mmCIF file of C-alpha atoms in Angstrom:
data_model
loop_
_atom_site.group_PDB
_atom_site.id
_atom_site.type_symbol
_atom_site.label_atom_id
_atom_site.label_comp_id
_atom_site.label_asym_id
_atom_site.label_seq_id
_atom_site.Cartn_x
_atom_site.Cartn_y
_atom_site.Cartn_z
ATOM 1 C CA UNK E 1473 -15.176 -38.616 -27.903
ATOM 2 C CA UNK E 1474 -13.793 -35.762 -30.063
ATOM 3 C CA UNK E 1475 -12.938 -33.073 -27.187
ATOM 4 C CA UNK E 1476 -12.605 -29.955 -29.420
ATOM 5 C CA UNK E 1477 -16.399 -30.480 -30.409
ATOM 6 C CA UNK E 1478 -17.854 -31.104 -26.795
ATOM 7 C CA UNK E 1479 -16.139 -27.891 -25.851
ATOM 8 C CA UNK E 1480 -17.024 -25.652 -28.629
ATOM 9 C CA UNK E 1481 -20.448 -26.962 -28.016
ATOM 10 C CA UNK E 1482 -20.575 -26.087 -24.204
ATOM 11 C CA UNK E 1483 -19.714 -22.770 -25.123
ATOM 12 C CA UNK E 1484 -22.034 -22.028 -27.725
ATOM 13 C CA UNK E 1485 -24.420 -22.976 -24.687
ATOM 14 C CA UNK E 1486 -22.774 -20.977 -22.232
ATOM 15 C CA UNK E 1487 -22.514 -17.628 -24.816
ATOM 16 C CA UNK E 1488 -26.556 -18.300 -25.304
ATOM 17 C CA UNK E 1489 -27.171 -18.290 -21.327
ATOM 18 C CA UNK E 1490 -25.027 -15.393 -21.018
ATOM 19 C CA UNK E 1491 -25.829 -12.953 -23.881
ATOM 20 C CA UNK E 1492 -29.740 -14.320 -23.667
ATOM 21 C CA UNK E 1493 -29.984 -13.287 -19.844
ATOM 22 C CA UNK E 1494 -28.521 -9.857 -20.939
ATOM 23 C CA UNK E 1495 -31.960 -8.827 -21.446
ATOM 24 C CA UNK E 1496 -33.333 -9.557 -18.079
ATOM 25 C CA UNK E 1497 -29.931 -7.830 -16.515
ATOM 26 C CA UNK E 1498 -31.041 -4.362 -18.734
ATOM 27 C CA UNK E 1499 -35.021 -4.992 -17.457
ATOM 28 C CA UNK E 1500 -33.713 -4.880 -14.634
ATOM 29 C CA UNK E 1501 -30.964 -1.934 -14.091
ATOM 30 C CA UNK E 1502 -33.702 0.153 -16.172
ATOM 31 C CA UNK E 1503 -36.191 0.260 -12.959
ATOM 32 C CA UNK E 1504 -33.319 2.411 -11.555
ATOM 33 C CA UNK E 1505 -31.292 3.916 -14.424
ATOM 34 C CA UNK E 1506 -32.345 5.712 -17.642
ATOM 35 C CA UNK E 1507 -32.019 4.175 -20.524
ATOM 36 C CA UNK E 1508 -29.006 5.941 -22.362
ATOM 37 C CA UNK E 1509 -27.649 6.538 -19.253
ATOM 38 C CA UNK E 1510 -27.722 3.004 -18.073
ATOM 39 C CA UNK E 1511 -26.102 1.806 -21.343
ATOM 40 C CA UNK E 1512 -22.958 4.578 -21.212
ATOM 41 C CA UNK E 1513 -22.126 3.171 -17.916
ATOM 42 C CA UNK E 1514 -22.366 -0.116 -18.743
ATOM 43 C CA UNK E 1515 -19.400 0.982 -21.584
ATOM 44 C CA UNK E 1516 -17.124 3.011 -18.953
ATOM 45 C CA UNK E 1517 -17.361 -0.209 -16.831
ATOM 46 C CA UNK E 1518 -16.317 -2.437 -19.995
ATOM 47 C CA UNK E 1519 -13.965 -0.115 -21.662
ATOM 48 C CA UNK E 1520 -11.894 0.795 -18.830
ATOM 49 C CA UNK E 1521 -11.344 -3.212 -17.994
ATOM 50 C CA UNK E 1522 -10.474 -3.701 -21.537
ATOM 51 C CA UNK E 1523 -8.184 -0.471 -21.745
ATOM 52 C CA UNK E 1524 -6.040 -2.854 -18.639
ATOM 53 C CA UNK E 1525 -6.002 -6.056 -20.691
ATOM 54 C CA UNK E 1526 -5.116 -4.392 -24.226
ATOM 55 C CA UNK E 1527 -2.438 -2.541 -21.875
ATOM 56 C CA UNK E 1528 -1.089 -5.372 -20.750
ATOM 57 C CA UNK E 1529 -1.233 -6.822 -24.234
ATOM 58 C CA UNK E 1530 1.114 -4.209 -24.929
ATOM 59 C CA UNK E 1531 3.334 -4.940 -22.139
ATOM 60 C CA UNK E 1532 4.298 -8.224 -23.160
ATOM 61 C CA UNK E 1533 4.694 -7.983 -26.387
ATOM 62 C CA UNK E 1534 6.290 -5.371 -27.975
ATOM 63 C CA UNK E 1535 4.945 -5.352 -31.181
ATOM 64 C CA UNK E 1536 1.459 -5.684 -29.880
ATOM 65 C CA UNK E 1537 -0.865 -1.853 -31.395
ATOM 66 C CA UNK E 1538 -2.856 -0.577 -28.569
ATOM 67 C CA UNK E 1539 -4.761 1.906 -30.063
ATOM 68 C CA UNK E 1540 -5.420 3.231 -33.405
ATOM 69 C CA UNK E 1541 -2.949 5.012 -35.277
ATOM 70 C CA UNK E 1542 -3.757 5.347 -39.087
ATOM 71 C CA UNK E 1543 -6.807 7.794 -40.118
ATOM 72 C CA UNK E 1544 -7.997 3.783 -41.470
ATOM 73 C CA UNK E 1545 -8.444 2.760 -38.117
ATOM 74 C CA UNK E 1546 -9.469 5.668 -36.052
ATOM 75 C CA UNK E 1547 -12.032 5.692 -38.982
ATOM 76 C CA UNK E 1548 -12.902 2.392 -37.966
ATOM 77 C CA UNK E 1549 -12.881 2.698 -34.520
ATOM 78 C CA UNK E 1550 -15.256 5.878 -34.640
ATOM 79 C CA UNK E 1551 -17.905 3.869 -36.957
ATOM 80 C CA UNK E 1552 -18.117 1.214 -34.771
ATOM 81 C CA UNK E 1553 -17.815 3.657 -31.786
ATOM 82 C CA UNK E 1554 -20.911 5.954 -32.530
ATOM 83 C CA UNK E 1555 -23.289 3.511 -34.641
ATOM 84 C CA UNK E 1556 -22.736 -0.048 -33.045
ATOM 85 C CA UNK E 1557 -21.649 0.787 -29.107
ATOM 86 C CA UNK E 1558 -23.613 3.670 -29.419
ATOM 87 C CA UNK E 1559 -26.572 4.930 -31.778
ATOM 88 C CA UNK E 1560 -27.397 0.592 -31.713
ATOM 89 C CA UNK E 1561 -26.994 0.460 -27.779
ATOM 90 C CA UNK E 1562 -29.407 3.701 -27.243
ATOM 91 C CA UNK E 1563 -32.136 2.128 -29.159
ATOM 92 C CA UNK E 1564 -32.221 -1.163 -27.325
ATOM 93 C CA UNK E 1565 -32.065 0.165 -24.086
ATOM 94 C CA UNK E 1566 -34.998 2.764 -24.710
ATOM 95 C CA UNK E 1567 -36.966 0.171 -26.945
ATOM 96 C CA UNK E 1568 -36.700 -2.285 -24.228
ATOM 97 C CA UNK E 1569 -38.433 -0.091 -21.797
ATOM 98 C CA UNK E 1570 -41.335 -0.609 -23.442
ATOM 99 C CA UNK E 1571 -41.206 -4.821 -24.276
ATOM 100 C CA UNK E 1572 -40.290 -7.830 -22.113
ATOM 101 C CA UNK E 1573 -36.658 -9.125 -22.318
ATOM 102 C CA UNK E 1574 -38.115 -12.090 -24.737
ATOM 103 C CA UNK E 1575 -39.749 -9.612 -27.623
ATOM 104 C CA UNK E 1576 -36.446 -7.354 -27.639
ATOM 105 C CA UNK E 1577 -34.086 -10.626 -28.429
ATOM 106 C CA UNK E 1578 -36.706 -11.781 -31.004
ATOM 107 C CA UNK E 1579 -36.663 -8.316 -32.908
ATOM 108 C CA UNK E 1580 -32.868 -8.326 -32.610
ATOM 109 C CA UNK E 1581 -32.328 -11.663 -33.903
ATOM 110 C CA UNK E 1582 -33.184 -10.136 -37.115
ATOM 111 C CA UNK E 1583 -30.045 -8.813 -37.315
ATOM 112 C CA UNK E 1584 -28.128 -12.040 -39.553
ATOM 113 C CA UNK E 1585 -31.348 -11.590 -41.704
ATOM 114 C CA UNK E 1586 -30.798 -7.716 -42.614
ATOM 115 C CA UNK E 1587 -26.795 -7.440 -42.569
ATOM 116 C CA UNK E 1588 -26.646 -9.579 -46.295
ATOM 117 C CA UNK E 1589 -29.153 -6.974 -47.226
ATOM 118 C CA UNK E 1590 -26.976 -4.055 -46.568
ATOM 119 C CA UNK E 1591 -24.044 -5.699 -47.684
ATOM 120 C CA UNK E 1592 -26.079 -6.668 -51.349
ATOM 121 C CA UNK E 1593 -25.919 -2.533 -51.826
ATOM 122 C CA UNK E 1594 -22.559 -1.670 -50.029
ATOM 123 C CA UNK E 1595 -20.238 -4.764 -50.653
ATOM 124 C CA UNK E 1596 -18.858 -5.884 -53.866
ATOM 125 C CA UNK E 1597 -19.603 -9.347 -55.300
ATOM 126 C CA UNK E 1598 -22.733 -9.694 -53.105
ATOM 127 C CA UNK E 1599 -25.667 -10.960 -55.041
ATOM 128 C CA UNK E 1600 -29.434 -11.965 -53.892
ATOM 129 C CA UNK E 1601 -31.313 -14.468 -55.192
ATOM 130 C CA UNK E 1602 -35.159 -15.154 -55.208
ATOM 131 C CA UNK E 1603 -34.512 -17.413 -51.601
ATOM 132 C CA UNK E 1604 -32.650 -14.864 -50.401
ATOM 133 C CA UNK E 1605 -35.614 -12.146 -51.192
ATOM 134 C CA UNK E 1606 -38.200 -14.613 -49.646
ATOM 135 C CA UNK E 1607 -35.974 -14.729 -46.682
ATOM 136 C CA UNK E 1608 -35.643 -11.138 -45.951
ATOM 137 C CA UNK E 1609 -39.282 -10.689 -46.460
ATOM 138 C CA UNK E 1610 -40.853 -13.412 -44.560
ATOM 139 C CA UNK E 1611 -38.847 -12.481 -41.686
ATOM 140 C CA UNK E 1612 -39.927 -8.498 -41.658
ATOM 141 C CA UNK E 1613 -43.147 -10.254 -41.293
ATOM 142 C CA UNK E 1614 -42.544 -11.745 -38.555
ATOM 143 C CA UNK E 1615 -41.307 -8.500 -37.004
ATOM 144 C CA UNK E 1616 -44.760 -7.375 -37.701
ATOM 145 C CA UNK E 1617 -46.109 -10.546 -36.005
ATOM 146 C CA UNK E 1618 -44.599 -9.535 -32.803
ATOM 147 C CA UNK E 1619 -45.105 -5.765 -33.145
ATOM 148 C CA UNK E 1620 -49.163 -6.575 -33.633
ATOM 149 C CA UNK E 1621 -49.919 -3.424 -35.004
ATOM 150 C CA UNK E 1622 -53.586 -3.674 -34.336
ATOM 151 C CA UNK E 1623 -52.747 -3.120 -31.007
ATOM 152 C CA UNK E 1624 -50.849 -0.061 -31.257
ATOM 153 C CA UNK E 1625 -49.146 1.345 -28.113
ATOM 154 C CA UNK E 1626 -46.143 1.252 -26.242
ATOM 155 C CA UNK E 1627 -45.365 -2.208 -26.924
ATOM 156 C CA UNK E 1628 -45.429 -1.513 -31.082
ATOM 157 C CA UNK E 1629 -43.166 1.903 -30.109
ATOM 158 C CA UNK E 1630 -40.444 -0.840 -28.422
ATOM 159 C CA UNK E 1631 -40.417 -3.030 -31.466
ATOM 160 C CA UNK E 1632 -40.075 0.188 -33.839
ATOM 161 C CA UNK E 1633 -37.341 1.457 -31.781
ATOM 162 C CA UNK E 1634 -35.501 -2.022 -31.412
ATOM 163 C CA UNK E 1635 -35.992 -2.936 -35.182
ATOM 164 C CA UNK E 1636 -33.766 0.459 -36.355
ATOM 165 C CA UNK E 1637 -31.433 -0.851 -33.899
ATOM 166 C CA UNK E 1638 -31.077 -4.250 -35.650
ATOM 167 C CA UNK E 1639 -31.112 -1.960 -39.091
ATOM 168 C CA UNK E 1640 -28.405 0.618 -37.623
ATOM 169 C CA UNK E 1641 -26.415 -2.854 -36.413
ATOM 170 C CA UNK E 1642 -26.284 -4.027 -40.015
ATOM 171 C CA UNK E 1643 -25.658 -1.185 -41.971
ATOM 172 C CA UNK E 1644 -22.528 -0.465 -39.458
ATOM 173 C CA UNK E 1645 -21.365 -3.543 -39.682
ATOM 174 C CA UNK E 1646 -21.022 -3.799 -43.134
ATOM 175 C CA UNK E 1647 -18.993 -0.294 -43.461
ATOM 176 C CA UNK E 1648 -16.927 -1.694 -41.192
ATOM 177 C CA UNK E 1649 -16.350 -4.590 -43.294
ATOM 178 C CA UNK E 1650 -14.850 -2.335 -46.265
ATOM 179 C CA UNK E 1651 -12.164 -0.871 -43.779
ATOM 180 C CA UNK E 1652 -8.976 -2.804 -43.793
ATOM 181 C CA UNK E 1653 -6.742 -2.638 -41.277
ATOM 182 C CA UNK E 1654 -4.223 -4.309 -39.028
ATOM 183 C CA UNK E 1655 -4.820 -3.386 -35.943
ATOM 184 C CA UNK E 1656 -5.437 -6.325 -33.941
ATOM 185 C CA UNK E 1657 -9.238 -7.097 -32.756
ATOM 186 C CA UNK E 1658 -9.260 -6.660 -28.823
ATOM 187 C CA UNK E 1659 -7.791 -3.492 -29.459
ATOM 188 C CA UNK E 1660 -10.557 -2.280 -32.167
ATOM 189 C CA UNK E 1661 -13.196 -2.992 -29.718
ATOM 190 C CA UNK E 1662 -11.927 -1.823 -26.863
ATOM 191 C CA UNK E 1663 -11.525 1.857 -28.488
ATOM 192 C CA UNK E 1664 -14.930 1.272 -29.616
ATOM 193 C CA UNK E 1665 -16.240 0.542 -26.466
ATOM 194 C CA UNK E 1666 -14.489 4.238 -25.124
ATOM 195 C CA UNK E 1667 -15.787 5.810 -28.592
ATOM 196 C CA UNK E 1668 -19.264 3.836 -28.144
ATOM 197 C CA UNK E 1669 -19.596 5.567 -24.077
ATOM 198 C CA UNK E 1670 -18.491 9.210 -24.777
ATOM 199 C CA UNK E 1671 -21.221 8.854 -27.519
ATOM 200 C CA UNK E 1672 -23.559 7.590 -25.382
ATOM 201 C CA UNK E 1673 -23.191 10.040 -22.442
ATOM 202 C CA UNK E 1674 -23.151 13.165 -24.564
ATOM 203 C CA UNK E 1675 -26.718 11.647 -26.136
ATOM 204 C CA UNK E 1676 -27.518 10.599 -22.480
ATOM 205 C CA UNK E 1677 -26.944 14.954 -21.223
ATOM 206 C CA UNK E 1678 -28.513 16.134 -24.264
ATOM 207 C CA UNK E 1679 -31.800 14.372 -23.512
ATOM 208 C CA UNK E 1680 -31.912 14.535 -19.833
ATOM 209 C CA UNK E 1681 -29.456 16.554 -18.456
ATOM 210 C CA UNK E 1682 -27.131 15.019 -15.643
ATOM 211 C CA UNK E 1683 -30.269 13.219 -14.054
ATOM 212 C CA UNK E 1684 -30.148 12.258 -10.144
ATOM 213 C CA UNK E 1685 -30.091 8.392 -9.592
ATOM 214 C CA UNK E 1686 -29.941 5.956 -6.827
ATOM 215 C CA UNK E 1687 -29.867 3.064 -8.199
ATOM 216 C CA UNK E 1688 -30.800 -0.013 -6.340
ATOM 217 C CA UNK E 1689 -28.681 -3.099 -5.068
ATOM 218 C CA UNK E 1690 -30.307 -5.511 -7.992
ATOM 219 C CA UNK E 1691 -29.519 -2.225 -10.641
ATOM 220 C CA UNK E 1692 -25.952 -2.126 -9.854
ATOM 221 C CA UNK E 1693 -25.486 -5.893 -9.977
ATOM 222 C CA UNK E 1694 -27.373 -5.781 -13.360
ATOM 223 C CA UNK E 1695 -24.453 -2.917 -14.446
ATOM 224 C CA UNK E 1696 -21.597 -5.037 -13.153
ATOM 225 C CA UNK E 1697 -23.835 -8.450 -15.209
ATOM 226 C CA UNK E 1698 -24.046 -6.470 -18.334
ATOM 227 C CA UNK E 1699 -20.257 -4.717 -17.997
ATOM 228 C CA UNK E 1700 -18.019 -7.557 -16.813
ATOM 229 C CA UNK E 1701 -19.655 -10.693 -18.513
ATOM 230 C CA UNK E 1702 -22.232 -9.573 -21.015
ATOM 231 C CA UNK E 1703 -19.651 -7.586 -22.909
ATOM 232 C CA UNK E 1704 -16.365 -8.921 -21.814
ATOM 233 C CA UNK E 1705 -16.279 -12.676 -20.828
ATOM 234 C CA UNK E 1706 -19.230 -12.819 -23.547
ATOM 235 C CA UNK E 1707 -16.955 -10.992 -26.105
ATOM 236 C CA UNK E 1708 -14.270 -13.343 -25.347
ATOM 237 C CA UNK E 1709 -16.615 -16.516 -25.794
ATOM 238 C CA UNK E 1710 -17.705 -15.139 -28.859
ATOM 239 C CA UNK E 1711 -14.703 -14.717 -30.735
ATOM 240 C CA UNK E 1712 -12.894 -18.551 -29.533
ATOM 241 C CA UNK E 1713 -15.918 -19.915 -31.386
ATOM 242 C CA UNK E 1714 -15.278 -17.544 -34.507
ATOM 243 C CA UNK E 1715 -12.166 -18.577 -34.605
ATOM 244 C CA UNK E 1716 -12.586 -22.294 -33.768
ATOM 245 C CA UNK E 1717 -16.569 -22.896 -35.581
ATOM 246 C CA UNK E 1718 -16.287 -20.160 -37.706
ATOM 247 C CA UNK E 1719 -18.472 -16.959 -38.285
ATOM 248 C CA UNK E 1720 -21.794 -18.645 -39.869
ATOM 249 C CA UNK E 1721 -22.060 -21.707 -37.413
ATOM 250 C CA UNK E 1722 -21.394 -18.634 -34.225
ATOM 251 C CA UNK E 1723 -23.764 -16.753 -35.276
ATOM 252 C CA UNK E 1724 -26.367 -19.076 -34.650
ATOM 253 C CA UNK E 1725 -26.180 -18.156 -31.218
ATOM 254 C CA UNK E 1726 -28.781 -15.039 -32.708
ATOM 255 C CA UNK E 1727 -31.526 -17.638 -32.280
ATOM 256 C CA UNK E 1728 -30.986 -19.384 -28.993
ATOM 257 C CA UNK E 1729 -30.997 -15.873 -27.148
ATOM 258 C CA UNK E 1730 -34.372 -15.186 -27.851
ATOM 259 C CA UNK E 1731 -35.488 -18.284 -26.142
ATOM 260 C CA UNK E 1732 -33.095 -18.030 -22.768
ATOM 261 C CA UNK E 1733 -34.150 -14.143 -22.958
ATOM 262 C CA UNK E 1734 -37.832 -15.388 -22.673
ATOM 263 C CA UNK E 1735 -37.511 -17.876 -21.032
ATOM 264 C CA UNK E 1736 -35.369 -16.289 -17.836
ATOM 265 C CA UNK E 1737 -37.863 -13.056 -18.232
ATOM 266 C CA UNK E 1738 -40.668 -15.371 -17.356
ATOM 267 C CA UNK E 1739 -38.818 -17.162 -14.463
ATOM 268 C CA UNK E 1740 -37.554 -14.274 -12.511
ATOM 269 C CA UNK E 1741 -39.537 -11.096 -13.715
ATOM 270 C CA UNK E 1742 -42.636 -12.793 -14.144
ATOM 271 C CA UNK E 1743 -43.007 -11.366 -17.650
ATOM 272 C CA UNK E 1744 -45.922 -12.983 -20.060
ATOM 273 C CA UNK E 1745 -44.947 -15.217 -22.892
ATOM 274 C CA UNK E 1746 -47.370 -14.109 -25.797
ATOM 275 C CA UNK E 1747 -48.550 -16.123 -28.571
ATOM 276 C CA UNK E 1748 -47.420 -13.438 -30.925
ATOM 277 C CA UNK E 1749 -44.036 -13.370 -29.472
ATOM 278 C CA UNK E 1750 -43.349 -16.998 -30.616
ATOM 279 C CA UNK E 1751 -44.988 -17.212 -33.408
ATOM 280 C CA UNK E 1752 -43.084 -14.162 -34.795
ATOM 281 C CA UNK E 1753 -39.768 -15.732 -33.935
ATOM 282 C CA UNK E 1754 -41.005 -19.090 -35.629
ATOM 283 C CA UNK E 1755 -41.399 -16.762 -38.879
ATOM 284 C CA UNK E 1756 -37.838 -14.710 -38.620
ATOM 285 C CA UNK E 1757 -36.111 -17.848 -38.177
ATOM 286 C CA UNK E 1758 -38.122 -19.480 -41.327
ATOM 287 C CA UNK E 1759 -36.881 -16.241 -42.528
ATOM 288 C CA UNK E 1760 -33.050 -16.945 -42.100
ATOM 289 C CA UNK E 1761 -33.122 -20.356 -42.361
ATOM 290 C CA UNK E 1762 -34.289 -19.297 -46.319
ATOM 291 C CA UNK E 1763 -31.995 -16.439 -46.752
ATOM 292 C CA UNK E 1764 -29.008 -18.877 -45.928
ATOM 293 C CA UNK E 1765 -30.410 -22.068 -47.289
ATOM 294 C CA UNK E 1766 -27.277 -22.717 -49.359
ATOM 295 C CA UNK E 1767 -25.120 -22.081 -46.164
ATOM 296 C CA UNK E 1768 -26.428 -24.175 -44.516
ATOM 297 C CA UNK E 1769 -27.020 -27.130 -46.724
ATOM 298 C CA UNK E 1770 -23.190 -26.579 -47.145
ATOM 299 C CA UNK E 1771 -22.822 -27.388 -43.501
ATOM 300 C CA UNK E 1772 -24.807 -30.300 -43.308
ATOM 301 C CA UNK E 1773 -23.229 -31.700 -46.657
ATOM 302 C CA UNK E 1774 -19.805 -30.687 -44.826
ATOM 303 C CA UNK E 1775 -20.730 -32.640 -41.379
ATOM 304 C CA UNK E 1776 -21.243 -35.673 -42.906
ATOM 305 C CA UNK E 1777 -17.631 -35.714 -44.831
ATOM 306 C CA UNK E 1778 -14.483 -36.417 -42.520
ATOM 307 C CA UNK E 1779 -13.698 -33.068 -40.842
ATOM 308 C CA UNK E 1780 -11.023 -30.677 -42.787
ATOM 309 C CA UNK E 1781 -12.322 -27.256 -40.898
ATOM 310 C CA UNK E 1782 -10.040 -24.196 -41.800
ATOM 311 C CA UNK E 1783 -9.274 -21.857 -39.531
ATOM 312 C CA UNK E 1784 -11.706 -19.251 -38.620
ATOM 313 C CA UNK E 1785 -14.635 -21.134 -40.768
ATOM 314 C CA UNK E 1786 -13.727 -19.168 -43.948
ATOM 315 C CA UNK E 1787 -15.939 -19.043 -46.858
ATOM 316 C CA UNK E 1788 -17.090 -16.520 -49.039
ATOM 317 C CA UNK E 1789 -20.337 -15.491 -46.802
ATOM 318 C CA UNK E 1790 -18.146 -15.181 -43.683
ATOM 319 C CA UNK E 1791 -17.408 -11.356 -44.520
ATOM 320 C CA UNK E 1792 -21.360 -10.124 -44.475
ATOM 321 C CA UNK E 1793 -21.918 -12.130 -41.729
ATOM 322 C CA UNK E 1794 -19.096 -11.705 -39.415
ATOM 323 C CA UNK E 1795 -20.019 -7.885 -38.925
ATOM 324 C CA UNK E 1796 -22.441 -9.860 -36.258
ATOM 325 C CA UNK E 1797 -19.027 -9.960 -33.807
ATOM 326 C CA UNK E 1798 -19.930 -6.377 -32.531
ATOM 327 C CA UNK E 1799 -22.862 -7.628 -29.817
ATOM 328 C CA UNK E 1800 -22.982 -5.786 -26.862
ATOM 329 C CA UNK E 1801 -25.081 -7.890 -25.178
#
């Protein structure tokens, strides 16, 4: 039995479960909280947990950087700080007030499909193809498939608002991509995280004010869900399998969340499973599974041949698609 593969595949699993029923945790908190709100707390809860570990990082080793110090990196940090635990975070949290916990991971999962397309215009030595064009277009469509415009209301409003999420994800992610630094990885996302909540509760006052909440048992345990594993433990799955699978294989996880999300949305909350829904995710995945054809058939060749896996997984796509390792859910 080869160990290593059992045990990356029991945490791709367990990354699905937990990142998929991230969905139902913010259906839930958002009976209680609003929206913006909700997500900056979520981010004081996460950052200030990560702020101990990258301290004690620091403590045992004393060449270990735990925080920015080049304009590079504080650069870095503030991108990813405003756009993906921010700006990105705002829009799924309001979008989602107006879908179930299934449509918002569909729309989301869009996200591997759009970040090439960015990177085509922003990256150097990034070229399309027809495929790749097909693939990017059949899976807007099935955006539109679960948006049903001909229906318009509060539902199409969500899917608007959680599609510029998945657009202001990808764009981000690629100018992050054309920032080198050094500064080690926990520590760029933990800053983010404390960039991505200041952002979040400034936007949070300037809509609302400083609203009054009591927020119910099930809301706070859906804050401590979405702080403590959703972003931490869930962050910390995430990047073992990057570095153990490698960044195109991990990112798969983008289309097993939308099933769990459904799936646990209709098992506690009761929420409908639409004929719409599915058959738009059927038509985004169609989508990727085009756009990365090549990748893929690479994989497949590369299973069948006695294993020689580099570390990390690296090939020349890994760089567009590895922006994916900022998820917040």
């Amino acid at each position: 039995m080869n160990l290593s593969r059992y045990r990356n595949s029991v945490l791709f699993v367990l990354l699905s479960f937990i990142w998929g029923s991230s969905f139902v945790a913010i259906e839930t908190g958002l009976r209680s909280f609003p929206p913006v709100l909700f997500a900056a707390l979520r981010y004081d809860v996460a950052s200030v947990v990560m702020l101990a570990v990258v301290g004690e990082l620091a403590a045992r080793k004393d060449d270990y950087r735990w925080r920015p110090a080049s304009r590079p990196e504080w650069l870095l940090v503030g991108i990813g700080g405003v756009f993906i635990f921010g700006l990105y975070l705002a829009l799924i949290f309001t979008g989602q007030q107006y879908v179930t916990s299934g449509v918002a991971a569909v729309v989301l999962s869009l996200k591997p499909v759009v970040t090439p397309l960015f990177a085509v215009t922003l990256l150097p030595n990034e070229r399309f193809g027809p495929l790749q064009i097909g693939g990017v277009l059949i899976a807007l469509v099935g955006v539109i498939v679960v948006a049903n415009p001909t229906s318009l209301g509060g539902g199409t409003v969500g899917v608007g608002l959680l599609f510029v999420a998945a657009l202001v994800f990808a764009i981000a992610s690629v100018l992050t991509q054309k920032i080198r630094t050094t500064l080690p990885t926990i520590t760029q996302q933990t800053w983010m995280m404390v960039v991505g909540a200041l952002f979040l509760h400034v936007t949070s006052a300037a809509i609302r004010g400083v609203p009054s909440v009591s927020p119910s048992p099930s809301a706070l345990a859906s804050l401590a869900y979405l702080a403590l594993v959703a972003s931490i433990a869930g962050y910390f799955v995430y990047f073992d399998l990057l570095e153990r699978i490698g960044a195109s294989e991990a990112n798969l996880v983008n289309y097993v969340v939308p099933v769990v999300a459904t799936l646990f949305g209709w098992l506690l909350l009761g929420e409908p499973i639409t004929e719409s829904t599915i058959l738009g995710f059927l038509v985004i995945v169609a989508g990727f599974v085009l756009l990365k054809w090549a990748t893929l058939k690479r994989g497949v060749v590369a299973a069948r041949r006695p294993s020689r896996t580099l570390p990390g997984g690296s090939s020349p796509e890994t760089v567009v698609v590895s922006g994916n390792v900022y998820y917040r859910h």
